[in-house]
Tab-separated table of C-alpha atoms in Angstrom:
chain	number	residue	atom	x	y	z
A	1	MET	CA	0.000	0.000	0.000
A	2	ASN	CA	2.847	2.402	0.809
A	3	THR	CA	4.396	1.741	-2.596
A	4	LEU	CA	1.099	2.502	-4.304
A	5	VAL	CA	0.838	5.829	-2.432
A	6	GLN	CA	4.433	6.725	-3.356
A	7	VAL	CA	3.826	5.925	-7.029
A	8	ALA	CA	0.600	7.957	-7.020
A	9	ARG	CA	2.371	10.885	-5.336
A	10	LYS	CA	5.252	10.820	-7.857
A	11	THR	CA	2.790	10.576	-10.753
A	12	PHE	CA	0.847	13.545	-9.380
A	13	ILE	CA	4.035	15.632	-9.009
A	14	VAL	CA	5.147	14.820	-12.562
A	15	ALA	CA	1.689	15.654	-13.956
A	16	LEU	CA	1.594	18.932	-12.024
A	17	SER	CA	5.065	19.847	-13.315
A	18	VAL	CA	4.011	19.172	-16.895
A	19	ILE	CA	0.981	21.458	-16.443
A	20	LEU	CA	2.758	24.288	-14.606
A	21	LEU	CA	6.036	24.355	-16.566
A	22	PRO	CA	4.597	25.986	-19.725
A	23	MET	CA	2.895	28.648	-17.594
A	24	SER	CA	6.129	29.514	-15.779
A	25	ILE	CA	8.095	29.544	-19.031
A	26	ALA	CA	5.538	31.918	-20.601
A	27	GLN	CA	5.782	34.236	-17.605
A	28	ALA	CA	9.586	34.064	-17.579
A	29	LYS	CA	9.644	35.192	-21.214
A	30	GLN	CA	7.737	38.344	-20.334
A	31	ASN	CA	9.934	41.449	-20.250
A	32	ASP	CA	9.793	44.841	-18.616
A	33	GLN	CA	7.978	47.209	-20.973
A	34	THR	CA	9.315	50.672	-21.770
A	35	LEU	CA	6.794	53.015	-23.333
A	36	VAL	CA	7.467	56.278	-25.131
A	37	ILE	CA	4.884	59.047	-24.883
A	38	ASP	CA	4.933	61.129	-28.061
A	39	ILE	CA	3.845	64.679	-27.205
A	40	ASP	CA	2.856	67.278	-29.797
A	41	PRO	CA	5.084	70.351	-29.231
A	42	VAL	CA	2.375	72.697	-30.511
A	43	THR	CA	-0.617	71.483	-28.467
A	44	SER	CA	1.298	69.825	-25.580
A	45	CYS	CA	-1.019	66.810	-25.974
A	46	ALA	CA	-0.022	63.135	-25.965
A	47	LEU	CA	-0.375	61.709	-29.467
A	48	THR	CA	0.631	58.080	-28.903
A	49	VAL	CA	2.081	55.762	-26.295
A	50	THR	CA	4.217	53.130	-28.017
A	51	LEU	CA	6.726	50.480	-27.045
A	52	ALA	CA	10.304	51.711	-27.201
A	53	ASP	CA	11.188	48.337	-28.754
A	54	PRO	CA	8.240	46.846	-30.719
A	55	GLU	CA	10.139	43.535	-30.989
A	56	ASP	CA	9.835	43.274	-27.188
A	57	ASN	CA	6.009	43.155	-27.212
A	58	ASN	CA	4.818	40.813	-24.435
A	59	CYS	CA	1.340	40.524	-25.972
A	60	ASN	CA	2.758	38.787	-29.045
A	61	LYS	CA	4.222	36.055	-26.799
A	62	LEU	CA	0.794	34.949	-25.575
A	63	ASP	CA	-1.433	32.269	-27.109
A	64	LYS	CA	-4.363	34.707	-27.014
A	65	ASN	CA	-3.297	38.330	-27.440
A	66	PRO	CA	-5.661	40.449	-25.275
A	67	CYS	CA	-4.443	43.588	-27.050
A	68	LYS	CA	-4.977	42.319	-30.592
A	69	ASN	CA	-7.429	45.036	-31.641
A	70	VAL	CA	-6.753	47.598	-28.906
A	71	LYS	CA	-4.670	50.665	-29.785
A	72	ASP	CA	-1.653	51.449	-27.562
A	73	CYS	CA	-2.228	48.391	-25.346
A	74	ILE	CA	0.523	46.431	-23.568
A	75	CYS	CA	0.720	43.170	-21.612
A	76	SER	CA	2.714	42.398	-18.491
A	77	VAL	CA	2.932	40.043	-15.506
A	78	LYS	CA	3.603	40.357	-11.785
A	79	ASP	CA	7.031	41.697	-10.757
A	80	LYS	CA	7.841	43.174	-14.177
A	81	LYS	CA	8.304	46.908	-14.661
A	82	ILE	CA	6.419	49.284	-16.885
A	83	ILE	CA	8.318	52.481	-17.615
A	84	TRP	CA	6.891	55.554	-19.336
A	85	LYS	CA	9.257	58.089	-20.910
A	86	ALA	CA	8.538	61.492	-22.403
A	87	ASP	CA	10.517	64.629	-23.137
A	88	SER	CA	11.519	65.944	-19.710
A	89	LYS	CA	10.215	69.449	-20.475
A	90	TYR	CA	6.632	68.100	-20.209
A	91	LYS	CA	4.943	67.309	-16.918
A	92	TYR	CA	2.410	64.526	-17.338
A	93	THR	CA	0.136	62.416	-15.167
A	94	LEU	CA	-1.143	58.856	-15.517
A	95	HIS	CA	-4.615	58.223	-14.093
A	96	PHE	CA	-5.569	54.515	-13.843
A	97	HIS	CA	-9.101	53.099	-14.192
A	98	PRO	CA	-9.693	49.359	-13.590
A	99	VAL	CA	-11.656	47.671	-16.362
A	100	THR	CA	-11.628	44.222	-14.709
A	101	SER	CA	-14.076	43.535	-11.910
A	102	ALA	CA	-13.567	40.952	-9.141
A	103	ALA	CA	-16.254	38.788	-10.779
A	104	ASP	CA	-14.132	38.568	-13.963
A	105	LEU	CA	-11.133	37.067	-12.177
A	106	PRO	CA	-10.775	33.310	-11.610
A	107	VAL	CA	-10.671	32.276	-7.957
A	108	ASN	CA	-7.345	30.691	-7.048
A	109	PRO	CA	-6.428	30.336	-3.354
A	110	ASN	CA	-2.702	30.219	-4.236
A	111	ASP	CA	-2.900	33.482	-6.148
A	112	ASP	CA	-1.496	36.471	-4.253
A	113	PHE	CA	-2.747	39.055	-6.739
A	114	GLU	CA	-5.324	41.527	-5.481
A	115	LEU	CA	-7.976	43.499	-7.323
A	116	GLU	CA	-6.976	47.108	-6.832
A	117	LEU	CA	-7.403	50.467	-8.499
A	118	THR	CA	-3.870	50.281	-9.885
A	119	PRO	CA	-1.782	47.385	-11.213
A	120	PHE	CA	1.306	48.445	-9.265
A	121	LYS	CA	3.069	47.949	-5.938
A	122	GLU	CA	2.895	50.597	-3.224
A	123	LYS	CA	5.186	53.593	-3.684
A	124	ASN	CA	7.274	52.874	-0.601
A	125	LYS	CA	7.808	49.257	-1.686
A	126	ASP	CA	10.070	48.824	-4.725
A	127	ASP	CA	9.324	52.341	-5.990
A	128	GLY	CA	5.959	51.326	-7.413
A	129	CYS	CA	3.016	53.480	-8.380
A	130	SER	CA	0.256	52.660	-5.923
A	131	SER	CA	-1.810	55.762	-6.487
A	132	THR	CA	-4.432	55.895	-9.213
A	133	LEU	CA	-2.870	59.238	-10.158
A	134	VAL	CA	0.890	59.237	-10.816
A	135	THR	CA	2.881	62.295	-11.925
A	136	SER	CA	6.127	62.174	-13.906
A	137	ASP	CA	9.475	63.027	-12.405
A	138	GLU	CA	11.728	64.520	-15.091
A	139	GLY	CA	9.809	62.755	-17.870
A	140	VAL	CA	9.968	59.193	-16.438
A	141	ILE	CA	7.458	57.084	-14.517
A	142	ASP	CA	8.771	53.679	-13.418
A	143	CYS	CA	6.328	51.168	-11.865
A	144	LYS	CA	6.529	47.534	-10.745
A	145	VAL	CA	3.491	45.328	-11.483
A	146	LYS	CA	1.627	43.696	-8.599
A	147	ASN	CA	-2.029	43.112	-9.516
A	148	LYS	CA	-3.597	41.250	-12.438
A	149	GLY	CA	-6.471	42.686	-14.395
A	150	THR	CA	-7.093	45.199	-17.147
A	151	TRP	CA	-6.662	48.941	-16.751
A	152	ASP	CA	-7.319	51.859	-19.011
A	153	TYR	CA	-5.340	54.931	-18.089
A	154	ASP	CA	-5.333	58.550	-19.103
A	155	VAL	CA	-2.126	60.321	-20.045
A	156	LYS	CA	-2.699	63.972	-19.228
A	157	VAL	CA	0.018	66.411	-20.208
A	158	GLU	CA	0.156	69.770	-18.465
A	159	GLY	CA	-1.036	72.412	-20.932
A	160	CYS	CA	-3.294	70.041	-22.894
A	161	ALA	CA	-7.060	70.215	-22.419
A	162	GLU	CA	-7.658	66.550	-23.244
A	163	GLY	CA	-6.181	63.208	-22.236
A	164	PHE	CA	-5.092	60.136	-24.144
A	165	ASP	CA	-6.297	56.672	-23.086
A	166	PRO	CA	-4.097	53.566	-23.610
A	167	ARG	CA	-4.567	50.176	-21.872
A	168	ILE	CA	-2.554	47.747	-19.706
A	169	VAL	CA	-3.421	44.033	-19.384
A	170	ILE	CA	-1.770	42.154	-16.494
A	171	HIS	CA	-2.101	38.387	-16.604
A	172	GLN	CA	-0.693	35.441	-14.699
């Protein structure tokens, strides 16, 4: 009987490894994302928010790209950074709006993600961006991902009457 239990346990561990390995490999392939905010010098308004290196697009590494038909959308995972860069002469603010509701998220007791108003860690922990409203410091905002979900955010540049609204999708 003990041998049967040991064989069953080893079989279970091997099966679990086979299931979890592709998920961990997919997450390991995810990179920090650096975004460039293109600001019109005449109107002081954000025109686009694009990846600094389009070849480094995390969304393209997924089986199902959640940003396929969404303009200026990026994908990330927990513990990766998202960095926004703009010309340092412009002061800009990012204002996050969660699109995902708690009902949309799968329940997993081993999952330490939380549904929050921002996808990032607290400011005093790893220099994250815990506020729903984050202002640039010399043209750069650097945040570390904590929470899964989907967020739209406004890029509001000082001197521009309107905002620009890209999207972030954080997955496991």
